[in-house]
Amino acid sequence: MASAPSSTPSARPADHAGDVHLPDTARDLVKILVAGPFGVGKTTLIDSVSEIRPLHTEEHLSEASADVDDLAGVRDKATTTVAIDFGRISLPGGVVLYLFGTPGQERFRSLWDDIAYGALGALVLVDSRRLDASFDVLGLVEDSGLPYAVAFNAFPDAPRHYGEERLRRALDLEAGTPMVTCDARDANSSIDALLALVDHLIARDPAEAR
């Protein structure tokens, strides 16, 4: 499967303890959703790239949620996002991405329209160990009309034998939808995935992107 182009050093996030103010070079401010099913790594990705201290609305999983949160494949997960994650990253060329991580569970679906309002696109994280968990989120993104890219988070035990075309068919993706792999724990890898989305947005509508 293709990977996104390598990120440049100037695209790397600053220390979380750094200046919270926008850089002087900021010219284009873009809202991006980081979407995906429960436990796919959205919070981790935003943590890895944000140049400011990320905002999280996480709560510990409780016995009350055991019947509604499917822990298959994510048994070690102890917390979940209940509203949004938020981070910010400045890219070369004066582009600043505001990253909004969305909850992955069906019971938070009522938040979707509010969180998605004003977004230019979405990066959808997928776990290849449980592809079916991504169907509802992909449906939400497509129903909203948002252009998106798919990034397979490279979990250590993820299957390696799936080919790109097989994965694309399994997710019913259009031919032009970018599909890359990333490691949500790694800043450069996560930035590469975001750059794949930004390139897709520019290619779709250069005038709007400008």
PDB file of C-alpha atoms in Angstrom, residues 1-191:
ATOM      1  CA  MET A   1       0.000   0.000   0.000  1.00  0.00           C
ATOM      2  CA  ALA A   2       1.262   3.456  -0.831  1.00  0.00           C
ATOM      3  CA  SER A   3       2.460   5.748   1.897  1.00  0.00           C
ATOM      4  CA  ALA A   4       2.072   9.497   2.008  1.00  0.00           C
ATOM      5  CA  PRO A   5       5.059  11.617   0.937  1.00  0.00           C
ATOM      6  CA  SER A   6       7.665  12.245   3.582  1.00  0.00           C
ATOM      7  CA  SER A   7       7.064  15.277   5.751  1.00  0.00           C
ATOM      8  CA  THR A   8       9.599  18.074   5.813  1.00  0.00           C
ATOM      9  CA  PRO A   9      11.356  19.133   9.031  1.00  0.00           C
ATOM     10  CA  SER A  10       9.432  22.420   9.059  1.00  0.00           C
ATOM     11  CA  ALA A  11       6.186  20.476   9.320  1.00  0.00           C
ATOM     12  CA  ARG A  12       7.111  18.794  12.575  1.00  0.00           C
ATOM     13  CA  PRO A  13       5.120  19.835  15.637  1.00  0.00           C
ATOM     14  CA  ALA A  14       6.662  22.016  18.277  1.00  0.00           C
ATOM     15  CA  ASP A  15       6.922  20.944  21.906  1.00  0.00           C
ATOM     16  CA  HIS A  16       3.498  20.896  23.569  1.00  0.00           C
ATOM     17  CA  ALA A  17       4.759  23.391  26.121  1.00  0.00           C
ATOM     18  CA  GLY A  18       5.572  25.920  23.400  1.00  0.00           C
ATOM     19  CA  ASP A  19       3.796  29.093  22.358  1.00  0.00           C
ATOM     20  CA  VAL A  20       0.040  28.662  22.029  1.00  0.00           C
ATOM     21  CA  HIS A  21      -0.251  31.627  19.688  1.00  0.00           C
ATOM     22  CA  LEU A  22      -0.436  31.209  15.931  1.00  0.00           C
ATOM     23  CA  PRO A  23       2.880  31.627  14.117  1.00  0.00           C
ATOM     24  CA  ASP A  24       3.386  34.854  12.189  1.00  0.00           C
ATOM     25  CA  THR A  25       3.509  32.838   8.964  1.00  0.00           C
ATOM     26  CA  ALA A  26      -0.065  31.527   9.409  1.00  0.00           C
ATOM     27  CA  ARG A  27      -2.126  32.364   6.348  1.00  0.00           C
ATOM     28  CA  ASP A  28      -4.726  29.639   5.790  1.00  0.00           C
ATOM     29  CA  LEU A  29      -6.619  28.180   8.758  1.00  0.00           C
ATOM     30  CA  VAL A  30      -8.256  24.842   7.979  1.00  0.00           C
ATOM     31  CA  LYS A  31     -10.576  22.687  10.093  1.00  0.00           C
ATOM     32  CA  ILE A  32      -9.932  18.965   9.666  1.00  0.00           C
ATOM     33  CA  LEU A  33     -11.778  16.057  11.267  1.00  0.00           C
ATOM     34  CA  VAL A  34      -9.865  13.043  12.541  1.00  0.00           C
ATOM     35  CA  ALA A  35     -12.501  10.313  12.413  1.00  0.00           C
ATOM     36  CA  GLY A  36     -12.609   6.586  12.917  1.00  0.00           C
ATOM     37  CA  PRO A  37     -14.131   3.858  15.071  1.00  0.00           C
ATOM     38  CA  PHE A  38     -13.654   3.342  18.779  1.00  0.00           C
ATOM     39  CA  GLY A  39     -10.056   2.561  19.747  1.00  0.00           C
ATOM     40  CA  VAL A  40      -8.471   3.214  16.347  1.00  0.00           C
ATOM     41  CA  GLY A  41      -5.926   5.810  17.527  1.00  0.00           C
ATOM     42  CA  LYS A  42      -7.485   9.231  16.890  1.00  0.00           C
ATOM     43  CA  THR A  43      -6.424  10.665  20.261  1.00  0.00           C
ATOM     44  CA  THR A  44      -2.941   9.209  19.823  1.00  0.00           C
ATOM     45  CA  LEU A  45      -2.537  10.789  16.365  1.00  0.00           C
ATOM     46  CA  ILE A  46      -3.593  14.241  17.553  1.00  0.00           C
ATOM     47  CA  ASP A  47      -1.267  13.909  20.559  1.00  0.00           C
ATOM     48  CA  SER A  48       1.652  13.020  18.298  1.00  0.00           C
ATOM     49  CA  VAL A  49       1.355  16.006  15.930  1.00  0.00           C
ATOM     50  CA  SER A  50      -0.124  18.874  17.927  1.00  0.00           C
ATOM     51  CA  GLU A  51       2.166  21.864  18.448  1.00  0.00           C
ATOM     52  CA  ILE A  52       0.015  22.993  21.366  1.00  0.00           C
ATOM     53  CA  ARG A  53      -1.065  21.017  24.383  1.00  0.00           C
ATOM     54  CA  PRO A  54      -3.983  18.968  23.024  1.00  0.00           C
ATOM     55  CA  LEU A  55      -7.458  19.227  24.478  1.00  0.00           C
ATOM     56  CA  HIS A  56      -8.984  15.882  25.413  1.00  0.00           C
ATOM     57  CA  THR A  57     -12.402  14.918  26.739  1.00  0.00           C
ATOM     58  CA  GLU A  58     -11.590  11.388  27.794  1.00  0.00           C
ATOM     59  CA  GLU A  59     -13.256   9.329  30.488  1.00  0.00           C
ATOM     60  CA  HIS A  60     -12.405   5.936  31.902  1.00  0.00           C
ATOM     61  CA  LEU A  61     -14.397   3.054  30.518  1.00  0.00           C
ATOM     62  CA  SER A  62     -16.841   1.757  33.088  1.00  0.00           C
ATOM     63  CA  GLU A  63     -18.933  -1.348  33.612  1.00  0.00           C
ATOM     64  CA  ALA A  64     -21.926   0.651  32.395  1.00  0.00           C
ATOM     65  CA  SER A  65     -20.342   1.013  28.942  1.00  0.00           C
ATOM     66  CA  ALA A  66     -19.371  -2.636  28.635  1.00  0.00           C
ATOM     67  CA  ASP A  67     -22.579  -3.529  26.816  1.00  0.00           C
ATOM     68  CA  VAL A  68     -22.319  -0.688  24.272  1.00  0.00           C
ATOM     69  CA  ASP A  69     -18.570  -0.339  23.601  1.00  0.00           C
ATOM     70  CA  ASP A  70     -17.221  -3.257  21.586  1.00  0.00           C
ATOM     71  CA  LEU A  71     -13.760  -3.994  22.978  1.00  0.00           C
ATOM     72  CA  ALA A  72     -12.979  -6.684  20.432  1.00  0.00           C
ATOM     73  CA  GLY A  73      -9.423  -6.027  19.279  1.00  0.00           C
ATOM     74  CA  VAL A  74      -8.871  -3.222  21.814  1.00  0.00           C
ATOM     75  CA  ARG A  75      -9.012  -5.066  25.135  1.00  0.00           C
ATOM     76  CA  ASP A  76      -6.237  -2.936  26.639  1.00  0.00           C
ATOM     77  CA  LYS A  77      -8.144   0.309  26.069  1.00  0.00           C
ATOM     78  CA  ALA A  78      -9.091   1.967  29.373  1.00  0.00           C
ATOM     79  CA  THR A  79     -10.424   5.391  28.287  1.00  0.00           C
ATOM     80  CA  THR A  80     -12.621   6.807  25.539  1.00  0.00           C
ATOM     81  CA  THR A  81     -13.283  10.225  24.001  1.00  0.00           C
ATOM     82  CA  VAL A  82     -16.748  11.463  24.962  1.00  0.00           C
ATOM     83  CA  ALA A  83     -16.836  14.781  23.069  1.00  0.00           C
ATOM     84  CA  ILE A  84     -13.796  15.855  21.047  1.00  0.00           C
ATOM     85  CA  ASP A  85     -10.040  15.866  20.909  1.00  0.00           C
ATOM     86  CA  PHE A  86      -8.454  19.068  19.634  1.00  0.00           C
ATOM     87  CA  GLY A  87      -4.983  19.932  18.410  1.00  0.00           C
ATOM     88  CA  ARG A  88      -3.212  22.263  16.020  1.00  0.00           C
ATOM     89  CA  ILE A  89      -0.336  21.892  13.588  1.00  0.00           C
ATOM     90  CA  SER A  90       1.324  24.424  11.287  1.00  0.00           C
ATOM     91  CA  LEU A  91       2.412  23.128   7.890  1.00  0.00           C
ATOM     92  CA  PRO A  92       4.800  24.699   5.362  1.00  0.00           C
ATOM     93  CA  GLY A  93       3.325  27.479   3.256  1.00  0.00           C
ATOM     94  CA  GLY A  94       1.368  29.121   6.061  1.00  0.00           C
ATOM     95  CA  VAL A  95      -1.270  26.380   6.315  1.00  0.00           C
ATOM     96  CA  VAL A  96      -2.520  25.708   9.847  1.00  0.00           C
ATOM     97  CA  LEU A  97      -4.648  22.645  10.512  1.00  0.00           C
ATOM     98  CA  TYR A  98      -7.101  22.633  13.395  1.00  0.00           C
ATOM     99  CA  LEU A  99      -7.652  18.956  14.199  1.00  0.00           C
ATOM    100  CA  PHE A 100     -10.948  17.819  15.701  1.00  0.00           C
ATOM    101  CA  GLY A 101     -11.048  14.207  16.837  1.00  0.00           C
ATOM    102  CA  THR A 102     -14.559  12.759  16.809  1.00  0.00           C
ATOM    103  CA  PRO A 103     -15.967  10.069  19.140  1.00  0.00           C
ATOM    104  CA  GLY A 104     -16.111   6.682  17.478  1.00  0.00           C
ATOM    105  CA  GLN A 105     -19.173   5.186  19.136  1.00  0.00           C
ATOM    106  CA  GLU A 106     -22.672   5.202  17.674  1.00  0.00           C
ATOM    107  CA  ARG A 107     -24.146   6.745  20.839  1.00  0.00           C
ATOM    108  CA  PHE A 108     -22.233   9.973  20.144  1.00  0.00           C
ATOM    109  CA  ARG A 109     -23.616  10.273  16.607  1.00  0.00           C
ATOM    110  CA  SER A 110     -25.751  13.282  17.630  1.00  0.00           C
ATOM    111  CA  LEU A 111     -22.522  15.293  18.043  1.00  0.00           C
ATOM    112  CA  TRP A 112     -21.405  14.649  14.478  1.00  0.00           C
ATOM    113  CA  ASP A 113     -23.137  17.534  12.678  1.00  0.00           C
ATOM    114  CA  ASP A 114     -21.882  20.070  15.212  1.00  0.00           C
ATOM    115  CA  ILE A 115     -18.310  18.814  15.121  1.00  0.00           C
ATOM    116  CA  ALA A 116     -18.273  18.496  11.316  1.00  0.00           C
ATOM    117  CA  TYR A 117     -19.640  22.011  10.705  1.00  0.00           C
ATOM    118  CA  GLY A 118     -17.102  24.105   8.801  1.00  0.00           C
ATOM    119  CA  ALA A 119     -14.644  21.253   8.232  1.00  0.00           C
ATOM    120  CA  LEU A 120     -12.866  21.118   4.889  1.00  0.00           C
ATOM    121  CA  GLY A 121     -12.120  17.406   4.979  1.00  0.00           C
ATOM    122  CA  ALA A 122     -11.575  14.339   7.148  1.00  0.00           C
ATOM    123  CA  LEU A 123      -8.777  11.882   7.833  1.00  0.00           C
ATOM    124  CA  VAL A 124     -10.429   8.537   8.590  1.00  0.00           C
ATOM    125  CA  LEU A 125      -8.295   6.176  10.651  1.00  0.00           C
ATOM    126  CA  VAL A 126      -8.911   2.471  10.028  1.00  0.00           C
ATOM    127  CA  ASP A 127      -7.789  -0.664  11.850  1.00  0.00           C
ATOM    128  CA  SER A 128      -7.233  -3.469   9.326  1.00  0.00           C
ATOM    129  CA  ARG A 129      -7.836  -6.058  12.080  1.00  0.00           C
ATOM    130  CA  ARG A 130     -11.494  -4.976  12.271  1.00  0.00           C
ATOM    131  CA  LEU A 131     -12.481  -3.360   8.991  1.00  0.00           C
ATOM    132  CA  ASP A 132     -16.193  -3.684   9.708  1.00  0.00           C
ATOM    133  CA  ALA A 133     -15.857  -1.270  12.631  1.00  0.00           C
ATOM    134  CA  SER A 134     -15.121   1.512  10.129  1.00  0.00           C
ATOM    135  CA  PHE A 135     -18.251   1.192   7.997  1.00  0.00           C
ATOM    136  CA  ASP A 136     -20.496   3.449  10.103  1.00  0.00           C
ATOM    137  CA  VAL A 137     -17.883   6.213  10.339  1.00  0.00           C
ATOM    138  CA  LEU A 138     -17.179   6.095   6.613  1.00  0.00           C
ATOM    139  CA  GLY A 139     -20.911   6.334   6.017  1.00  0.00           C
ATOM    140  CA  LEU A 140     -21.150   9.422   8.232  1.00  0.00           C
ATOM    141  CA  VAL A 141     -18.272  11.113   6.419  1.00  0.00           C
ATOM    142  CA  GLU A 142     -19.698  10.310   2.994  1.00  0.00           C
ATOM    143  CA  ASP A 143     -23.211  11.426   3.989  1.00  0.00           C
ATOM    144  CA  SER A 144     -21.768  14.745   5.147  1.00  0.00           C
ATOM    145  CA  GLY A 145     -20.200  15.290   1.705  1.00  0.00           C
ATOM    146  CA  LEU A 146     -16.732  15.801   3.174  1.00  0.00           C
ATOM    147  CA  PRO A 147     -13.783  14.736   1.023  1.00  0.00           C
ATOM    148  CA  TYR A 148     -11.562  12.373   2.968  1.00  0.00           C
ATOM    149  CA  ALA A 149      -8.455  10.225   3.009  1.00  0.00           C
ATOM    150  CA  VAL A 150      -8.119   6.840   4.697  1.00  0.00           C
ATOM    151  CA  ALA A 151      -5.120   6.028   6.880  1.00  0.00           C
ATOM    152  CA  PHE A 152      -4.541   2.503   8.156  1.00  0.00           C
ATOM    153  CA  ASN A 153      -3.051   2.744  11.620  1.00  0.00           C
ATOM    154  CA  ALA A 154      -0.209   0.224  11.700  1.00  0.00           C
ATOM    155  CA  PHE A 155      -0.931  -1.794  14.830  1.00  0.00           C
ATOM    156  CA  PRO A 156       1.853  -4.314  15.580  1.00  0.00           C
ATOM    157  CA  ASP A 157      -0.422  -7.327  15.035  1.00  0.00           C
ATOM    158  CA  ALA A 158      -2.260  -5.927  12.009  1.00  0.00           C
ATOM    159  CA  PRO A 159      -2.394  -8.360   9.044  1.00  0.00           C
ATOM    160  CA  ARG A 160       0.209  -7.608   6.380  1.00  0.00           C
ATOM    161  CA  HIS A 161      -1.113  -9.805   3.562  1.00  0.00           C
ATOM    162  CA  TYR A 162      -3.988  -7.579   2.424  1.00  0.00           C
ATOM    163  CA  GLY A 163      -3.279  -5.851  -0.860  1.00  0.00           C
ATOM    164  CA  GLU A 164      -4.293  -2.256  -1.562  1.00  0.00           C
ATOM    165  CA  GLU A 165      -7.044  -3.191  -4.010  1.00  0.00           C
ATOM    166  CA  ARG A 166      -8.504  -5.764  -1.630  1.00  0.00           C
ATOM    167  CA  LEU A 167      -8.669  -3.195   1.171  1.00  0.00           C
ATOM    168  CA  ARG A 168     -10.158  -0.598  -1.157  1.00  0.00           C
ATOM    169  CA  ARG A 169     -12.882  -3.028  -2.214  1.00  0.00           C
ATOM    170  CA  ALA A 170     -13.570  -4.085   1.372  1.00  0.00           C
ATOM    171  CA  LEU A 171     -14.174  -0.448   2.363  1.00  0.00           C
ATOM    172  CA  ASP A 172     -15.969   0.355  -0.914  1.00  0.00           C
ATOM    173  CA  LEU A 173     -13.723   3.359  -1.566  1.00  0.00           C
ATOM    174  CA  GLU A 174     -13.783   5.375  -4.745  1.00  0.00           C
ATOM    175  CA  ALA A 175     -10.691   5.085  -6.908  1.00  0.00           C
ATOM    176  CA  GLY A 176      -9.599   8.658  -6.161  1.00  0.00           C
ATOM    177  CA  THR A 177      -9.794   8.356  -2.365  1.00  0.00           C
ATOM    178  CA  PRO A 178      -6.247   8.460  -0.929  1.00  0.00           C
ATOM    179  CA  MET A 179      -5.328   5.389   1.113  1.00  0.00           C
ATOM    180  CA  VAL A 180      -2.107   5.372   3.133  1.00  0.00           C
ATOM    181  CA  THR A 181      -0.580   3.678   6.147  1.00  0.00           C
ATOM    182  CA  CYS A 182       0.629   5.485   9.236  1.00  0.00           C
ATOM    183  CA  ASP A 183       1.756   4.953  12.796  1.00  0.00           C
ATOM    184  CA  ALA A 184      -0.419   7.252  14.914  1.00  0.00           C
ATOM    185  CA  ARG A 185       2.258   7.270  17.633  1.00  0.00           C
ATOM    186  CA  ASP A 186       4.838   8.784  15.309  1.00  0.00           C
ATOM    187  CA  ALA A 187       4.615  12.512  14.505  1.00  0.00           C
ATOM    188  CA  ASN A 188       6.215  12.345  11.057  1.00  0.00           C
ATOM    189  CA  SER A 189       4.132   9.355  10.006  1.00  0.00           C
ATOM    190  CA  SER A 190       0.928  11.054  11.187  1.00  0.00           C
ATOM    191  CA  ILE A 191       1.876  14.285   9.424  1.00  0.00           C
TER     192      ILE A 191
END
